[in-house]
XYZ file of C-alpha atoms in Angstrom:
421
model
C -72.411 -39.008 -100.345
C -76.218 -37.812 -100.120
C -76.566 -34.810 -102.441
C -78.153 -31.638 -101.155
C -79.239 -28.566 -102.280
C -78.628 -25.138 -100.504
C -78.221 -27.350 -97.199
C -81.332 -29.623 -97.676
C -79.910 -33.478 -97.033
C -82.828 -35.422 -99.396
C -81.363 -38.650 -97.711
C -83.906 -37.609 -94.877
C -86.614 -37.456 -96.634
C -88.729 -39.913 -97.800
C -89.752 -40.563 -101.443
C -91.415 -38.176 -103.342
C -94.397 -40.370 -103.837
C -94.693 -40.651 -99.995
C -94.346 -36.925 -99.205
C -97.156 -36.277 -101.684
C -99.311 -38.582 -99.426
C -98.315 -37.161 -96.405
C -98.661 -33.665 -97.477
C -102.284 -34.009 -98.605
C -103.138 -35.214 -94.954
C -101.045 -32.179 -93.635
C -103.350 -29.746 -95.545
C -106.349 -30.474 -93.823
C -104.579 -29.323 -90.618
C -102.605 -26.245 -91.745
C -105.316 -23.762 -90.674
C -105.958 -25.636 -87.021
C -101.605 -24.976 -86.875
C -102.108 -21.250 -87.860
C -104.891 -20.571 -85.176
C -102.710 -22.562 -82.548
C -99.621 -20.757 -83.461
C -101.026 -17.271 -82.953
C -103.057 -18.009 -79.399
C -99.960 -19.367 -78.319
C -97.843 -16.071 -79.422
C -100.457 -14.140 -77.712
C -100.115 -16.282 -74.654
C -96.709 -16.472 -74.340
C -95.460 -12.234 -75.259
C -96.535 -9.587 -74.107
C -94.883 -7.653 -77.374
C -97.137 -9.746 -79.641
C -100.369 -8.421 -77.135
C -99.338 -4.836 -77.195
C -99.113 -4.662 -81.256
C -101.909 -3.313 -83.032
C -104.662 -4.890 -84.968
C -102.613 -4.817 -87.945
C -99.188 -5.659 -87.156
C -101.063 -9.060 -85.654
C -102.277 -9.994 -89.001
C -99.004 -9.246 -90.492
C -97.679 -12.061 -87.983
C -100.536 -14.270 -88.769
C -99.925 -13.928 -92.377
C -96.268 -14.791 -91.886
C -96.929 -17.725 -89.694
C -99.507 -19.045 -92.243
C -96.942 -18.627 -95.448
C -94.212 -20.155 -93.173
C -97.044 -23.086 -92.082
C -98.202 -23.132 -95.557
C -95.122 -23.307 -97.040
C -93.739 -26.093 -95.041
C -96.382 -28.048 -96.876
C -95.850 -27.290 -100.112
C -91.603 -27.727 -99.871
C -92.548 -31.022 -98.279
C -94.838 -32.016 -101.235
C -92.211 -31.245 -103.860
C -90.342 -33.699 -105.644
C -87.123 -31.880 -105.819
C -86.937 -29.757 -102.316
C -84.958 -26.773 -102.458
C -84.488 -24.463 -99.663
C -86.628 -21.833 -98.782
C -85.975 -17.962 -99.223
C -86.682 -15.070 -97.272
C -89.341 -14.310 -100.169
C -90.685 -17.425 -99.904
C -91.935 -16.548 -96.141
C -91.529 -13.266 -94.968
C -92.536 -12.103 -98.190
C -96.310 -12.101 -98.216
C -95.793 -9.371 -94.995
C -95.026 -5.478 -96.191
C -91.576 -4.256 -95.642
C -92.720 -2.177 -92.519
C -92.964 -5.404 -90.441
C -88.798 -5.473 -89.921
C -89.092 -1.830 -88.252
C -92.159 -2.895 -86.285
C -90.723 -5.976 -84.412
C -87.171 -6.756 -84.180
C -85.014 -9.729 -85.133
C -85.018 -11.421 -81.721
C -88.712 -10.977 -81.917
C -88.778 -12.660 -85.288
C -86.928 -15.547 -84.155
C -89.117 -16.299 -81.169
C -92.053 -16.143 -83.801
C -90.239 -18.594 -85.928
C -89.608 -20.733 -82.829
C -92.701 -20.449 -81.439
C -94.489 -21.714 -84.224
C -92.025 -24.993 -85.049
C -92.828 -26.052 -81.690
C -96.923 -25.311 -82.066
C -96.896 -27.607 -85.400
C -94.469 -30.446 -83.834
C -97.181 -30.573 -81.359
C -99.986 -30.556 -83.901
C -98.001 -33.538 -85.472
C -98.600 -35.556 -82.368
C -102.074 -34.838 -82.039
C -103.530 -34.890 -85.304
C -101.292 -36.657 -87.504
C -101.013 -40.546 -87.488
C -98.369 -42.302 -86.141
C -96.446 -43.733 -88.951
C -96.252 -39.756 -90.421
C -94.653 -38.130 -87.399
C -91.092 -39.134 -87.772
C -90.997 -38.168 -91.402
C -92.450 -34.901 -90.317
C -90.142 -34.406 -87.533
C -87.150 -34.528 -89.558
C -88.262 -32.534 -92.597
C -89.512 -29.515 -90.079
C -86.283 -29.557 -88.264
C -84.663 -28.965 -91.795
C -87.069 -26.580 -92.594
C -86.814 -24.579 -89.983
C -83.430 -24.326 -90.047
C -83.402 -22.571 -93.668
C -86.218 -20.260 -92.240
C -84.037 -18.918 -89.356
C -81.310 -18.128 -91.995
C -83.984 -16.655 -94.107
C -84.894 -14.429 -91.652
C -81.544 -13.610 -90.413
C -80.966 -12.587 -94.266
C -83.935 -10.167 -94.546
C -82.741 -8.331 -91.064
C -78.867 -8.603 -92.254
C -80.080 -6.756 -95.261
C -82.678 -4.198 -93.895
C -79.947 -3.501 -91.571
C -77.811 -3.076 -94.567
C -79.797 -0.304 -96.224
C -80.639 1.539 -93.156
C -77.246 1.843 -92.123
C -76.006 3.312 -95.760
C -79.009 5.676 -95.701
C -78.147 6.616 -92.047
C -74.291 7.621 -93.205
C -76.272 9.515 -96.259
C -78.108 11.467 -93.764
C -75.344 11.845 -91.285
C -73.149 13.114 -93.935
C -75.747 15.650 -94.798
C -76.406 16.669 -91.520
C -72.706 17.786 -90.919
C -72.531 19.195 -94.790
C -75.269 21.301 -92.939
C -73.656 22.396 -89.585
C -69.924 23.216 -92.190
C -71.883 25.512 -94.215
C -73.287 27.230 -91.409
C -77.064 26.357 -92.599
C -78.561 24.579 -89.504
C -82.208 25.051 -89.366
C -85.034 22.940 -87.923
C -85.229 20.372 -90.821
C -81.316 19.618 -89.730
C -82.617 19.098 -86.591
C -85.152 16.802 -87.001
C -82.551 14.669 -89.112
C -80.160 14.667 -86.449
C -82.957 13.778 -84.366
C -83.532 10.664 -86.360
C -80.385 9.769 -86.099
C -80.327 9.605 -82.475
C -78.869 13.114 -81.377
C -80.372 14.557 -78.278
C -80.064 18.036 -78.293
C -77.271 18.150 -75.745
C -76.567 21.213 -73.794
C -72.823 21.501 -74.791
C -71.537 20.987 -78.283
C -67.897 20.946 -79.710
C -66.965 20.306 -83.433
C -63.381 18.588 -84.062
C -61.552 18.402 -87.433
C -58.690 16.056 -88.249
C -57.384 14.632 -90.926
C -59.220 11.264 -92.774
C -58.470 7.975 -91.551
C -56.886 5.241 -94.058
C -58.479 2.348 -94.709
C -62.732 2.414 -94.270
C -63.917 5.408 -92.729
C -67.532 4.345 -92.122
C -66.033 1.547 -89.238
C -63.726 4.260 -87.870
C -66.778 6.896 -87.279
C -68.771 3.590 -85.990
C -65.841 2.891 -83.531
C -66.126 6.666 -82.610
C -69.515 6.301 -82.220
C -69.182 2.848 -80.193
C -66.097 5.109 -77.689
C -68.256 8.514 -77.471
C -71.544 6.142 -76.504
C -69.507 5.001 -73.620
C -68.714 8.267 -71.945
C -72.299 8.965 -72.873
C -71.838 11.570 -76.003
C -73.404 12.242 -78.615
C -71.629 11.938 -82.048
C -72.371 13.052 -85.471
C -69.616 12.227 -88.346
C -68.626 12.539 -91.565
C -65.488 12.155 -94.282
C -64.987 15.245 -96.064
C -62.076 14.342 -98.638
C -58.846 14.255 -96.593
C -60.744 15.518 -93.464
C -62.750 13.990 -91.138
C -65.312 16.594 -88.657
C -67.075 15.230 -85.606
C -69.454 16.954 -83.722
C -69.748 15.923 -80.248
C -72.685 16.734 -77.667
C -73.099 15.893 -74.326
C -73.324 17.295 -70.680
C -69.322 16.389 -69.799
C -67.721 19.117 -72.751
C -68.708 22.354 -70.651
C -64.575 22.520 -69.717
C -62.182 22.433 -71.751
C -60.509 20.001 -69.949
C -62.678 17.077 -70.146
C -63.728 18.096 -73.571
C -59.739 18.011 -74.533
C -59.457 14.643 -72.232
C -62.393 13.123 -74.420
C -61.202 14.167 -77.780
C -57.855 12.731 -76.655
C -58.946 9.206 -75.996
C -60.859 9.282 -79.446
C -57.389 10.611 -81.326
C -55.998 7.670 -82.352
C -58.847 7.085 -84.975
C -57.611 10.056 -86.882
C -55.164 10.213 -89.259
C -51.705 11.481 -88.833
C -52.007 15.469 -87.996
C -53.030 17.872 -85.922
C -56.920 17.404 -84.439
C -58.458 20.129 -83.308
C -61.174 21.452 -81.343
C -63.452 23.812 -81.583
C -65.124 26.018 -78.840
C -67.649 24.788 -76.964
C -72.006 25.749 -78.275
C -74.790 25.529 -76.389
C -76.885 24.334 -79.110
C -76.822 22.701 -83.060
C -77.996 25.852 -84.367
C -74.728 27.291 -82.983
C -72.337 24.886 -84.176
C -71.249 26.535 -87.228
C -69.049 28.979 -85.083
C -67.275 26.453 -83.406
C -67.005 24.463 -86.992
C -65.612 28.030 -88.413
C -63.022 28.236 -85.898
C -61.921 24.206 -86.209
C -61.671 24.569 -89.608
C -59.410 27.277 -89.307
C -57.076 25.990 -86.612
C -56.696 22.825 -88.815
C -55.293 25.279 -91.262
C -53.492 26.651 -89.186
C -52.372 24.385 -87.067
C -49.737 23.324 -89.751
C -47.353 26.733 -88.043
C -47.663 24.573 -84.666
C -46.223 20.748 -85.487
C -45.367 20.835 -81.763
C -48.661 21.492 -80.442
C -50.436 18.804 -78.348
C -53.167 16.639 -80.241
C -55.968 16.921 -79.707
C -55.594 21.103 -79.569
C -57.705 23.793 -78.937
C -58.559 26.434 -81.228
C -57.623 28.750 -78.760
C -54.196 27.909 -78.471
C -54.084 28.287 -82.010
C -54.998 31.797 -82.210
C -51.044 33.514 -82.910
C -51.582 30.986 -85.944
C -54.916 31.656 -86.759
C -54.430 35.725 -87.007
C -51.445 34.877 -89.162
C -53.055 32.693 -91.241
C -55.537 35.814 -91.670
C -58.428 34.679 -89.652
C -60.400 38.086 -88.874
C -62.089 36.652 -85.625
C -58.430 35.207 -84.827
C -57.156 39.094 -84.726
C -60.097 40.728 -82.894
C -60.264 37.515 -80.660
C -56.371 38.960 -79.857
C -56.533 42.352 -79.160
C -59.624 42.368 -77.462
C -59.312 39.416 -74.889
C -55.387 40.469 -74.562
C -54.752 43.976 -75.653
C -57.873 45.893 -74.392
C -58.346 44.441 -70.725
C -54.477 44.959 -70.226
C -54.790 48.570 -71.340
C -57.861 49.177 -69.644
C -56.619 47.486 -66.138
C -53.661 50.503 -66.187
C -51.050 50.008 -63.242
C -48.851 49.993 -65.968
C -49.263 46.603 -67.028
C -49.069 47.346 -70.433
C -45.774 49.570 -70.717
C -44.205 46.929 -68.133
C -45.590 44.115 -70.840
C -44.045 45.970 -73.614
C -40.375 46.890 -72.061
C -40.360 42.949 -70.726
C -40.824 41.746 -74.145
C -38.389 44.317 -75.385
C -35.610 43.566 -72.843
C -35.508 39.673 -73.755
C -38.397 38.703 -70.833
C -34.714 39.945 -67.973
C -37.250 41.491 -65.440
C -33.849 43.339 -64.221
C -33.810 44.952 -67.707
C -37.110 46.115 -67.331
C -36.886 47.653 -63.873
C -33.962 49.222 -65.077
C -35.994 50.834 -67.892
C -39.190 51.128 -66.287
C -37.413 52.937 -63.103
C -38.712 50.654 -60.852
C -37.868 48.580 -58.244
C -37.641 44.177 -60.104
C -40.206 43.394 -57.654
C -42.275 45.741 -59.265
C -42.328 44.325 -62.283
C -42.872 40.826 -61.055
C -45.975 42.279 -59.465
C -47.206 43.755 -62.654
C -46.105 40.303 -64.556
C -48.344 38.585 -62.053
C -50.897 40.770 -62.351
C -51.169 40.462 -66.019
C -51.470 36.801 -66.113
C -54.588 37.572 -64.192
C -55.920 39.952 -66.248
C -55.277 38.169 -69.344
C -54.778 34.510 -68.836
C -51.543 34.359 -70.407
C -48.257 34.792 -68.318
C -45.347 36.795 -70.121
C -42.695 34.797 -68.541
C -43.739 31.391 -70.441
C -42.632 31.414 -74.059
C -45.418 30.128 -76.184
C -47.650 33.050 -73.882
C -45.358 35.395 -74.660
C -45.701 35.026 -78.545
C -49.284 35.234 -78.183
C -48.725 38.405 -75.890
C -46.750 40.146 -78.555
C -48.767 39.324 -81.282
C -51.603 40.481 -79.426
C -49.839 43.658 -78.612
C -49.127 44.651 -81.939
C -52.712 43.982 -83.525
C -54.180 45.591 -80.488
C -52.251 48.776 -82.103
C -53.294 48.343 -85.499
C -57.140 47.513 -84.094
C -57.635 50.682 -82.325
C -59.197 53.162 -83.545
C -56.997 56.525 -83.328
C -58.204 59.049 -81.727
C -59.114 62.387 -84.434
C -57.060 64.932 -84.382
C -57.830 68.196 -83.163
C -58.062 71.168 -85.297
C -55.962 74.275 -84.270
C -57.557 77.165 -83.147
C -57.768 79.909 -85.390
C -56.120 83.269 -84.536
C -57.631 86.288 -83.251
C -57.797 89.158 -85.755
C -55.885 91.954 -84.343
C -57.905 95.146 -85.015
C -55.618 97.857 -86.052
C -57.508 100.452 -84.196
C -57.379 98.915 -81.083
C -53.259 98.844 -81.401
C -53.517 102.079 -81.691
């Protein structure tokens, strides 16, 4: 069995002695393969024309080492195969950001096929298979050298990408979003979309960093921006894109992306208008994933405003204000007696008989009223889970407002004792 080393076959090759000989006559012609390789790069992409004066001699410089080196692995006695050091190390590490890896690989192709055709021009006859075979082998350890230094500069950009990332939403948790947050997010591909919702579940098992990538991969296709990060046992996603301005579709896109949660509620935040703003709706996740624990039978995903009897139990200020003065006040300022007809129908067991009866109305009456206060306030008394929120709301709307100061009692008149008489 031919021995080989890091997939060179030295059956192919001649003897060293030979290759020696060969290689001398191949020096003389190295420079001629260089000048060919780039005037036929130029010719052939339009990339390689549009680069600047010093990207080009980057290339050149590569395409020398690589022509260069060919030579010199030929020449040994014991041929090992090449690294990515060996050729794409002579060009600064900028060059991988500047052109990309299908690039490289048409500049690695581009120039085997330049020097097999210098080979059957200048070399002599007898030479040319030898050559042939050794720059087929050769070749072939270059492409994998170059598919190593890409695998690996992909490698550390992606890890300092999650560092960043992670920072980024560190940022938008604390509440501390300022422009240098945005220019990060920037870099990381975020495009300032015009609607913005945070969502918090619990952490994935297994490796988070694929499970934000396949969120990433899922929110890319309904055109969404995503931001991500693993925070302990909780995982927070910020989501931007044109599509969240209702809370339907946002809930109907957080619900396809669900499933790469962990077991749990997920819930979602309100809907911001910028990154700046996303703190609020990151304040209010948080605290409906709290929360949410007084719920197990709410839908995931779920909003944070179905979460809000929860929320104000759990002791969430903006939970109790949010309460009383979306619920309590606009009922109380719509009069029609909505409100006493709220109260006596919560207080009667929801009977709308028992209310009338009460109330001293006619029933219809107070399905009028009932009707008219799921207008006013979004919630309808008659469905149970609305009705919990409606008496909650009721009874911090009470301890909210603000009593109205007594007034003092007017002082007698002193009687004068001459005037009695």
């Amino acid at each position: 069995m031919a021995a080989s080393v890091r997939g060179i076959n030295k059956s192919l090759l001649p003897a060293a002695k030979t290759r020696a000989t060969i290689a001398k006559r191949l020096t003389g012609v190295t420079g001629a393969m260089t000048t060919a390789t780039i005037a036929e790069m130029e010719a052939r992409y339009r990339w390689f024309r549009d680069l600047d004066a010093e990207h080009r001699s980057w290339i050149t410089l590569v395409a020398q080492t690589g022509i260069d080196g060919f030579v010199t692995w030929f020449a040994d006695p014991d041929p090992a195969a090449p690294t990515g050091s060996d050729v794409f190390g002579s060009a600064p590490r900028e060059l991988a950001r500047r052109i990309s890896l299908a690039q490289t690989v048409e500049l690695v192709k581009t120039t085997i096929e330049v020097v097999e055709t210098q080979i059957d021009e200048v070399m002599p006859k007898a030479d040319r298979p030898v050559l042939h075979a050794a720059i087929v082998q050769y070749s072939r350890e270059v492409a994998f050298a170059a598919a190593e230094v890409y695998a690996r500069a992909a490698e550390l950009r992606g890890a300092w990408d999650a560092r960043l990332e992670a920072l980024v939403v560190d940022a938008v948790v604390r509440g501390d979003t300022d422009e240098t947050v945005l220019s990060r997010a920037s870099a990381l591909g975020w495009r300032s979309p015009a609607a913005i919702v945070v969502v918090v579940g619990r952490s994935p098992e297994g490796d988070g960093s694929q499970t934000l990538e396949a969120i990433r991969h899922n929110a890319a296709i309904g055109r969404v921006d995503m931001l991500g990060s693993i925070q302990g046992d909780r995982m927070i996603v910020i989501l931007g894109g044109d599509g969240l301005h209702s809370e339907t579709s946002t809930l109907g896109l957080v619900g396809s992306l669900a499933s790469f949660f962990g077991p749990g509620p997920v819930v979602v935040g309100p809907v911001v208008a910028h990154l700046m703003e996303a703190g609020g709706s990151t304040r209010e996740a948080l605290s409906g994933y709290r929360a949410a624990v007084a719920w197990p039978e709410a839908p995931r995903p779920v909003s944070t405003h179905d979460l809000l009897p929860e929320r104000a139990l759990a002791g969430d200020g903006h939970a109790r204000r949010a309460l009383a003065r979306e619920l309590y006040d606009p009922l109380l300022a719509a009069g029609g007696g909505l409100l006493e007809t709220l109260i006596s129908f919560l207080d009667q067991g929801s009977s709308v008989e028992a209310a009338a009866r009460a109330l001293f109305v006619h029933p219809n009456t107070v399905r009028y009223r009932l009707r008219r206060i799921h207008e006013v306030s979004g919630y309808s008394p008659t469905d149970p889970r609305d009705a919990y929120a409606l008496r909650l709301a009721l009874t911090l709307g009470r301890l909210l407002s603000k009593p109205e100061p007594a007034k003092a009692a007017p002082r007698p008149t002193p009687i004068d004792a001459r005037a009695v008489v």
